[in-house]
Coordinates of C-alpha atoms in Angstrom, one line a residue:
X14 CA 79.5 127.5 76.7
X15 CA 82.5 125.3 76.6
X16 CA 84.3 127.0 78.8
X17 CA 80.8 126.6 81.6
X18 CA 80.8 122.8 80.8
X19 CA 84.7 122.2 82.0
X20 CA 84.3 124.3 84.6
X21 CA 81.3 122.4 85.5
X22 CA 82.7 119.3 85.2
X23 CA 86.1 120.1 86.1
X24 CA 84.5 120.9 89.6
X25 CA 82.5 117.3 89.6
X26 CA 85.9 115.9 89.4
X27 CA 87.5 117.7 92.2
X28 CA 84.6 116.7 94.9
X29 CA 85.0 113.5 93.4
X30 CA 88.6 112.9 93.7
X31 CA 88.2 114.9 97.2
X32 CA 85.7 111.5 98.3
X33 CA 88.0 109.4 96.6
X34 CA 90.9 111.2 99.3
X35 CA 88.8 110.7 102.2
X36 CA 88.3 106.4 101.1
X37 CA 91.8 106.1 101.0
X38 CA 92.8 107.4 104.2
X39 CA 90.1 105.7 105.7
X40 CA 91.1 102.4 104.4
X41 CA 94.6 103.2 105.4
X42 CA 92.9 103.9 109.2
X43 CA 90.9 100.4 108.8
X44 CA 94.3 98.9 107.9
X45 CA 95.9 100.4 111.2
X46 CA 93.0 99.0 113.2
X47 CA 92.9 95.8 111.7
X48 CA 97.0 95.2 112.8
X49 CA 96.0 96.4 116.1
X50 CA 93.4 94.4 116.7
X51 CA 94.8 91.4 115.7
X52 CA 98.1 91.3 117.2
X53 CA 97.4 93.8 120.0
X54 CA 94.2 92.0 121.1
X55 CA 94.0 88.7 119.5
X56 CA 90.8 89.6 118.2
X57 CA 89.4 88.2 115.1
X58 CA 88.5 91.0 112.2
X59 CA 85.0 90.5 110.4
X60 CA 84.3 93.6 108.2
X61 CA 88.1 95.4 107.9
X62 CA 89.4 93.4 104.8
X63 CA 85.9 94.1 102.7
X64 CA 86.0 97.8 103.6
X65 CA 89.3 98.3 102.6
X66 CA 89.5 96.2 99.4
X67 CA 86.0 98.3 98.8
X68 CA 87.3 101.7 99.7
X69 CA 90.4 101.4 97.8
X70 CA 88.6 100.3 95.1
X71 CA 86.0 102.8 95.1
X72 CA 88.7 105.6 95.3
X73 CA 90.3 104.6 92.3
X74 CA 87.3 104.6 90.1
X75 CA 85.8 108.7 92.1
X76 CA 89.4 110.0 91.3
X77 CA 90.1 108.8 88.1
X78 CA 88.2 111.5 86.1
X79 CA 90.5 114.2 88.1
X80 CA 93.6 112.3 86.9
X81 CA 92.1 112.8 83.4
X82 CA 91.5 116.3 83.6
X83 CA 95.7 116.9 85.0
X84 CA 96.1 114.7 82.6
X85 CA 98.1 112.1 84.5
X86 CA 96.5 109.1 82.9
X87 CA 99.5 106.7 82.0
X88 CA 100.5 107.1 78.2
X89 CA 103.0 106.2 75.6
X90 CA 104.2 109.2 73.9
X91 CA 107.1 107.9 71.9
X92 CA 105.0 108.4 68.5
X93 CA 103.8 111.5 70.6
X94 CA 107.3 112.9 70.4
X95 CA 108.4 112.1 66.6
X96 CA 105.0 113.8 65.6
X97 CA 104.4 117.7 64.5
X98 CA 102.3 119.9 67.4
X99 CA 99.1 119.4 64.8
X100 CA 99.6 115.6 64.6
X101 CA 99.6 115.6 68.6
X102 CA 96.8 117.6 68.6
X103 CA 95.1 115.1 66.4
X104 CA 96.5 112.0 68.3
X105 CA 95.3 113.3 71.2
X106 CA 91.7 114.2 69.7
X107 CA 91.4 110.4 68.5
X108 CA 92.9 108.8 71.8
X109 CA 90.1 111.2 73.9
X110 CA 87.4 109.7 71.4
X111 CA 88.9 105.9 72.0
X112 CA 88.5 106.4 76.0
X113 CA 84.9 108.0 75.2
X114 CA 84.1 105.1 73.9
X115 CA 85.8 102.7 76.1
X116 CA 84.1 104.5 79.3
X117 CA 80.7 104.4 77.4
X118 CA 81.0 100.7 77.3
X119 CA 81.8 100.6 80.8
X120 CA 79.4 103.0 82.1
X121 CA 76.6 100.7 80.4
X122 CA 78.2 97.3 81.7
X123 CA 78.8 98.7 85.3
X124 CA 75.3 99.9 85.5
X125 CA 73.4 96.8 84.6
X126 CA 76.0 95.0 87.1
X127 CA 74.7 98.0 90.0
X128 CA 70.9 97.8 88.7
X129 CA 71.1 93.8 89.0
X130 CA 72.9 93.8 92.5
X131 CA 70.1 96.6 93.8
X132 CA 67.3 94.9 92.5
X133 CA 68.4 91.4 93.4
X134 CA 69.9 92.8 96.7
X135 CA 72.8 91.0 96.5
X136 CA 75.0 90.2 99.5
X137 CA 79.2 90.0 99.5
X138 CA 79.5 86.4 100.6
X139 CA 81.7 87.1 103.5
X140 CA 80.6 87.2 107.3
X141 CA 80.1 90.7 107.3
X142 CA 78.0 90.7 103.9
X143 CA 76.9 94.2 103.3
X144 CA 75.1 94.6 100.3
X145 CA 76.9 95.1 97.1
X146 CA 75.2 97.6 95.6
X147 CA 76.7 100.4 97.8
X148 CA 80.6 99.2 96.8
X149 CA 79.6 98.7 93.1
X150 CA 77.7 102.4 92.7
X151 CA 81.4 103.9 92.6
X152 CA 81.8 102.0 89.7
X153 CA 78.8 103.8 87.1
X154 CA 79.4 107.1 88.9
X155 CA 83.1 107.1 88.0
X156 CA 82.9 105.5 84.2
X157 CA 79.9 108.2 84.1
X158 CA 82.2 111.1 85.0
X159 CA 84.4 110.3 83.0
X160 CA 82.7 110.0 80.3
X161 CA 82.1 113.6 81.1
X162 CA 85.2 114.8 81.3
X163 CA 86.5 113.3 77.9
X164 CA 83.6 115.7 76.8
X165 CA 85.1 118.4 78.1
X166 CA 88.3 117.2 76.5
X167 CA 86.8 116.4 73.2
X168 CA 84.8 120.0 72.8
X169 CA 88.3 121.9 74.3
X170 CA 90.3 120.1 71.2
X171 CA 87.6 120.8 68.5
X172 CA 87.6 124.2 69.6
X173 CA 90.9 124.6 68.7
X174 CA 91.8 125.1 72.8
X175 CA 94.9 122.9 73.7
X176 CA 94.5 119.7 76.0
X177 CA 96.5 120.3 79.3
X178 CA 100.1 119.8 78.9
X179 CA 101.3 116.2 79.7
X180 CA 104.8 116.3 81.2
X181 CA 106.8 115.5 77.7
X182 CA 105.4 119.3 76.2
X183 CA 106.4 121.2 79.5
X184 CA 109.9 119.0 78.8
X185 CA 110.1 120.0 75.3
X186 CA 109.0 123.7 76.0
X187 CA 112.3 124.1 78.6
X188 CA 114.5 122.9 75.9
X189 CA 115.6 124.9 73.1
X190 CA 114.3 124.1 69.8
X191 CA 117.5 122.6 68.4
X192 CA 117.8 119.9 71.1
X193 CA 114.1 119.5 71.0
X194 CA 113.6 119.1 67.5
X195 CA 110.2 120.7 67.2
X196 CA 108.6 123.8 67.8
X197 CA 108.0 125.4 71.1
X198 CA 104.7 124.3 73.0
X199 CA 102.9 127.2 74.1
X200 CA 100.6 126.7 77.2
X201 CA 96.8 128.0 76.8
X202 CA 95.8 129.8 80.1
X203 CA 92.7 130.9 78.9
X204 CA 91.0 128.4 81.3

C-alpha cells in the first residue's frame, strides 16, 4: 500500500517537475525574444517581463515536490553527521513532519489567496494584465503536492524503509568506517 502511494505520487511529481521544465525554458525563450525585440527592433515589450517572472515562478513551486522526493532540498547536516544512523532516521522523521506542517499552512494560505483572485477576478496591474488566478494556481498545486510527497516520506520512515540517501550518506558509505566514524549506510532498493 505504501509502496502504491510513492509510486503514485512519485509519478505526480515527475509530470510536475516535467511542466515545471517546459516553464523554464520557455521563460528562457521569452527572455531571448524580449532582447531581440528591444535592441533588434526598438520595439517596446508589453507581456514578456510578467510571463517570465510568472513562469519562473510557477516552475519553482511544480518542481519543488520532485526535488523533495531526490531529496535535494537544501539542509544542514552538521548535527546530521555527529548523530547515530537511528538518530538520523529520527531527525529526519521530525524535519519531514516540520515541512508537513509548514506546507499545510501554505497550502491553506495559497488557496484562499487563488480562491479570492478567481472569485474577485483579479487583474496584474501591468499593461498586459492577465488575470492572476492562472499565475497564482501553481502556487496551491505545488504546496498541495508536496504535502503529498512528505506523506510518502513520512509513511516510508514509519515503515521502517530508509529516506533516499542525501549526498553526506552516499559520502560516508565510500569511506571506510574508521575515517567515517560511524557505521556503514546501506541503501534500500526495495523501491
Amino acid at each position: 500500500m505504501i509502496t502504491a502511494y510513492c509510486r503514485m505520487v512519485g509519478g505526480l511529481s515527475r509530470a510536475l517537475a516535467a511542466i515545471s521544465t517546459l516553464l523554464i525554458i520557455a521563460a528562457m525563450l521569452v527572455v531571448c525574444q524580449m532582447i531581440f525585440m528591444r535592441y533588434v527592433f526598438r520595439l517596446p515589450t508589453i507581456w514578456q517581463t510578467d510571463f517570465i517572472v510568472f513562469s519562473a515562478t510557477a516552475a519553482m513551486f511544480l518542481g519543488a515536490p520532485y526535488v523533495l522526493m531526490k531529496g535535494g532540498h537544501v539542509g544542514v547536516d552538521v548535527v546530521e553527521l555527529m548523530v547515530s544512523l537511528r538518530t538520523r532516521s529520527r531527525l529526519k522523521l521530525v524535519g519531514a513532519l516540520l515541512g508537513l506542517t509548514f506546507c499545510l499552512v501554505m497550502l491553506a494560505a495559497t488557496w484562499i489567496q487563488f480562491h479570492d483572485a478567481w472569485a474577485g477576478n483579479w487583474r496584474h496591474s501591468s499593461v498586459w494584465a492577465p488575470p492572476l488566478w492562472i499565475p497564482l494556481s501553481a502556487l496551491p498545486i505545488g504546496f498541495a503536492a508536496l504535502c503529498l510527497q512528505y506523506v510518502g516520506q513520512i509513511l516510508g520512515l514509519v515503515a521502517g524503509r530508509q529516506a533516499p540517501v542525501s549526498t553526506h550518506d552516499q559520502v560516508l558509505a565510500d569511506l571506510p568506517v574508521e575515517v567515517a566514524g560511524t557505521t556503514p549506510v546501506t541503501k534500500d532498493l526495495s523501491r
